Structure formats: structure tokens, C-alpha cells
């Protein structure tokens, strides 16, 4: 049997491990070595709780443990939901040595990390990601936060977890649409700066969609290695970490413009990555062959390469102008000089941006939920 993979996010005294394996959820020794105090609160939602909460709590029997079960959905990634966690912590007199455990997808991870960053000015937290997207991206790197009606992820903090426990067995209960949304973020790493990985993905996309255990483990490991390297070099996004936002400027505009939860985050990122590739090609930076390969792998992954008909070109521009990457009023884009060669630029031709947005095929968002 393959041995558990342990990667490290190297951040000096705040370094932490990412454990990747089957059957590690509920492994008491793995989890408890990262809990310094006595009090533990598991934060999860009403979809994940019936699947994995009991097993998680069993492994915490040596602690004063409790759980809070939040409503499920991107639309609940709000300050109001975070307040429910604070209410529980205060009502139960949790102190500064308490640990929060995020058990769920990226929404639970982001809210829990944010609550941990704020409660009594910062307490420990642990990530137990249960979606592919969370295992390859959101649980690693310490970006935490919630949405605001006017902008995605606009309220938040950098707060690193004590460890990440990615049990690949949990992906067996994920539906196909959510699996594909996670694959979007996996493809992202190949497009940013790992051409070899992109080639591997082109050859193995069917195995990933069929949930082949070894293919999934390899894709998660490669993705986390890529992310850990970037985060270690630029934790607070002063420079190259912005590359991890490939597709997100357009994607966040889709999520905000259609109402949170209509498009899955990974779907919006997929469409946004195609738009970034398309805009790169229009500037002559990317060949039409590379653009086709990107479209092909996204479509094979059952991901959208169209925009929502509800979001007009003007609305794209409006939502994009509240993106966190806007500097001194200038939009910044992550574009590509070929697959695996991404770069950050403010220097784009506005007319090409408008042409690209106008010419993107538009579809009713309901086709995603077929
Ligand atoms: P999600 O958390 O909404 O999870 C998707 C759905 O799957 C939910 O209904 C959830 O309850 C369900 N689910 C979770 N685990 C399951 C399992 N094992 N079996 C069955 N169902 C399960 O969405 P997501 O795609 O995991 O994460 C998206 C969020 O992550 C977005 O809010 C996005 O902004 C955020 N994000 C954050 C970062 C970061 O660096 N912090 C990076 C990428 C994305
Ligand atoms: N998902 C982008 C980042 O973590 O920086």
C-alpha cells in the first residue's frame, strides 16, 4: 500500500504539514498532535455533518469537544454565519488555547479560518478539507474570509492552519459537478507554471473524472506542492502569489454577478481561465493551438467555457473593478505567454478586453445544474 504523503508549507515557525492519504479522517494521533489546549470546536455544515462529523468527534474524545453545524452554501459564507461561531465560542467559554477544526469544503474552511483569525485576536485552527477543491487549494495557504454582497472574499485575514488533513476517501461522496469544480483548480496549476503537470492532466483527465484513487492522489499532491511553493515564497501576495488567481478576476465577477452559489467557484474559475487564455491569444501572447488545448481539457472536465447571459460586458467591468488585484484604479490581469507561462500585467488593450467579453458565448446559468 502507498505510504501517506506529507508535504510541508515552509513558513518558518508557522510551517505546517499537509497529510494526504486514504483513511486518515478519524485517525486520532494524526489530529491530536496539532491540538495544544483542551478545548476543540468542530465547524461543519448540514451536508458534511451526517457523513463525517461522528468519526471526527470520536477521534477527539480526549478533549472538551463540541461541534457547530452551519447551513450549507456559498450564500452563507457571510459575516452573519461567522457570528454564529463567535456566539458558540463565547457561550461555551472557549479561551485563547482553543482550536477550531474546519470539516468541509472551501466555504467551511474559509469561514472557520476567519473566525479563528478573529476570535480573541487569533486562535489555532486545523483544516480537514472534504472537497477536491479544498484539498488542492483553499485549505492550503492561510487565506480566510467571507463574501460581501458587493464583492467576493472582500472581508478576511491571512491566518495559517496548524495542519491540513486531506483524506481522499471523502471524495467518494462528492457529486460529479463538485468533482469537476475541483478539477478546474487542479488544471489551474498546470496553466500557471507547470507544463509537465498540464501534459499529465491531458493524458489522465478520464482517470480523474472516474475518481481513480492513484490519479487523484497524484493530482492532489502535485497541486499542493505547487501551492505550498508559491505560498512559502510570497505568503501575503506581495508578488507572485497573485498568479494563483488565474481566472479569478473574471470568475469572481461571474460569482458576484449571478448571485453567490449559482455558479460553483470552480466553474467560475474555469470560465475565467478560458477568458484569460482568450485575452492572451488576442494580444498575440498565446497561440491558437494552446487556446484550443485549454478549451478542450476544460470541456472534457465538464467545465464551462462560456459566460453567464445574466452578466453583461458592462457588469463584468463593474464587478472586476472591485477585485482585490486592482491597484491605483488599474485592473490587473493574470495572463499567459503559453500554457505554463503565466504573468501579471496591467498593460492590456482595453478594446481587446471588451471584444473578448462581447464575443464570449453566453448561456443561461441553469445549464450548469443539469
Ligand atoms: P463548498 O465548500 O461549498 O463545497 C461544495 C459542496 O460539497 C457543498 O455543498 C458541501 O457541503 C459539499 N461537500 C463537502 N464535502 C463533501 C463530501 N465529502 N461529500 C459530499 N458533499 C460534500 O465549495 P468548495 O468548492 O469546496 O469551495 C469553494 C469555496 O472555497 C469558495 O467560497 C471559494 O471562494 C473558496 N476558495 C478559497 C481559497 C483560499 O485560498 N482560501 C481558494 C479557492 C477557493
Ligand atoms: N486561491 C488563491 C490563493 O490562495 O492565493
Short mmCIF file of C-alpha atoms and ligand atoms in Angstrom, two decimals, residues 137-138 140-143 153 158 185 188-189 227 230-231 234-235 237 240-246 248 252 265, ligand 2:
data_model
loop_
_atom_site.label_atom_id
_atom_site.label_comp_id
_atom_site.label_asym_id
_atom_site.label_seq_id
_atom_site.Cartn_x
_atom_site.Cartn_y
_atom_site.Cartn_z
CA UNK A 137 -6.37 24.84 -2.99
CA UNK A 138 -8.45 26.50 -0.29
CA UNK A 140 -3.57 25.47 1.98
CA UNK A 141 -2.04 28.92 2.28
CA UNK A 142 -3.97 30.70 5.02
CA UNK A 143 -6.35 32.88 3.02
CA UNK A 153 -13.93 37.32 -0.37
CA UNK A 158 -4.32 35.71 6.42
CA UNK A 185 -8.29 24.42 -9.74
CA UNK A 188 -5.04 25.94 -12.98
CA UNK A 189 -1.67 24.83 -11.57
CA UNK A 227 0.64 25.90 -3.97
CA UNK A 230 4.21 29.76 -4.06
CA UNK A 231 2.82 30.46 -0.57
CA UNK A 234 5.02 35.06 -1.04
CA UNK A 235 2.65 34.41 1.85
CA UNK A 237 0.57 38.14 -2.06
CA UNK A 240 3.90 36.00 -7.45
CA UNK A 241 1.09 34.59 -5.25
CA UNK A 242 -1.27 36.66 -7.40
CA UNK A 243 -0.57 34.12 -10.18
CA UNK A 244 -2.69 31.64 -8.18
CA UNK A 245 -5.62 33.89 -9.02
CA UNK A 246 -5.50 32.93 -12.70
CA UNK A 248 -10.33 34.63 -10.67
CA UNK A 252 -15.31 36.48 -9.13
CA UNK A 265 -16.48 28.68 -7.55
N1 LIG B 2 -6.52 30.78 -4.27
C1 LIG B 2 -5.51 31.78 -4.38
C2 LIG B 2 -4.56 31.84 -3.25
O1 LIG B 2 -4.62 31.07 -2.31
O2 LIG B 2 -3.71 32.68 -3.23
#
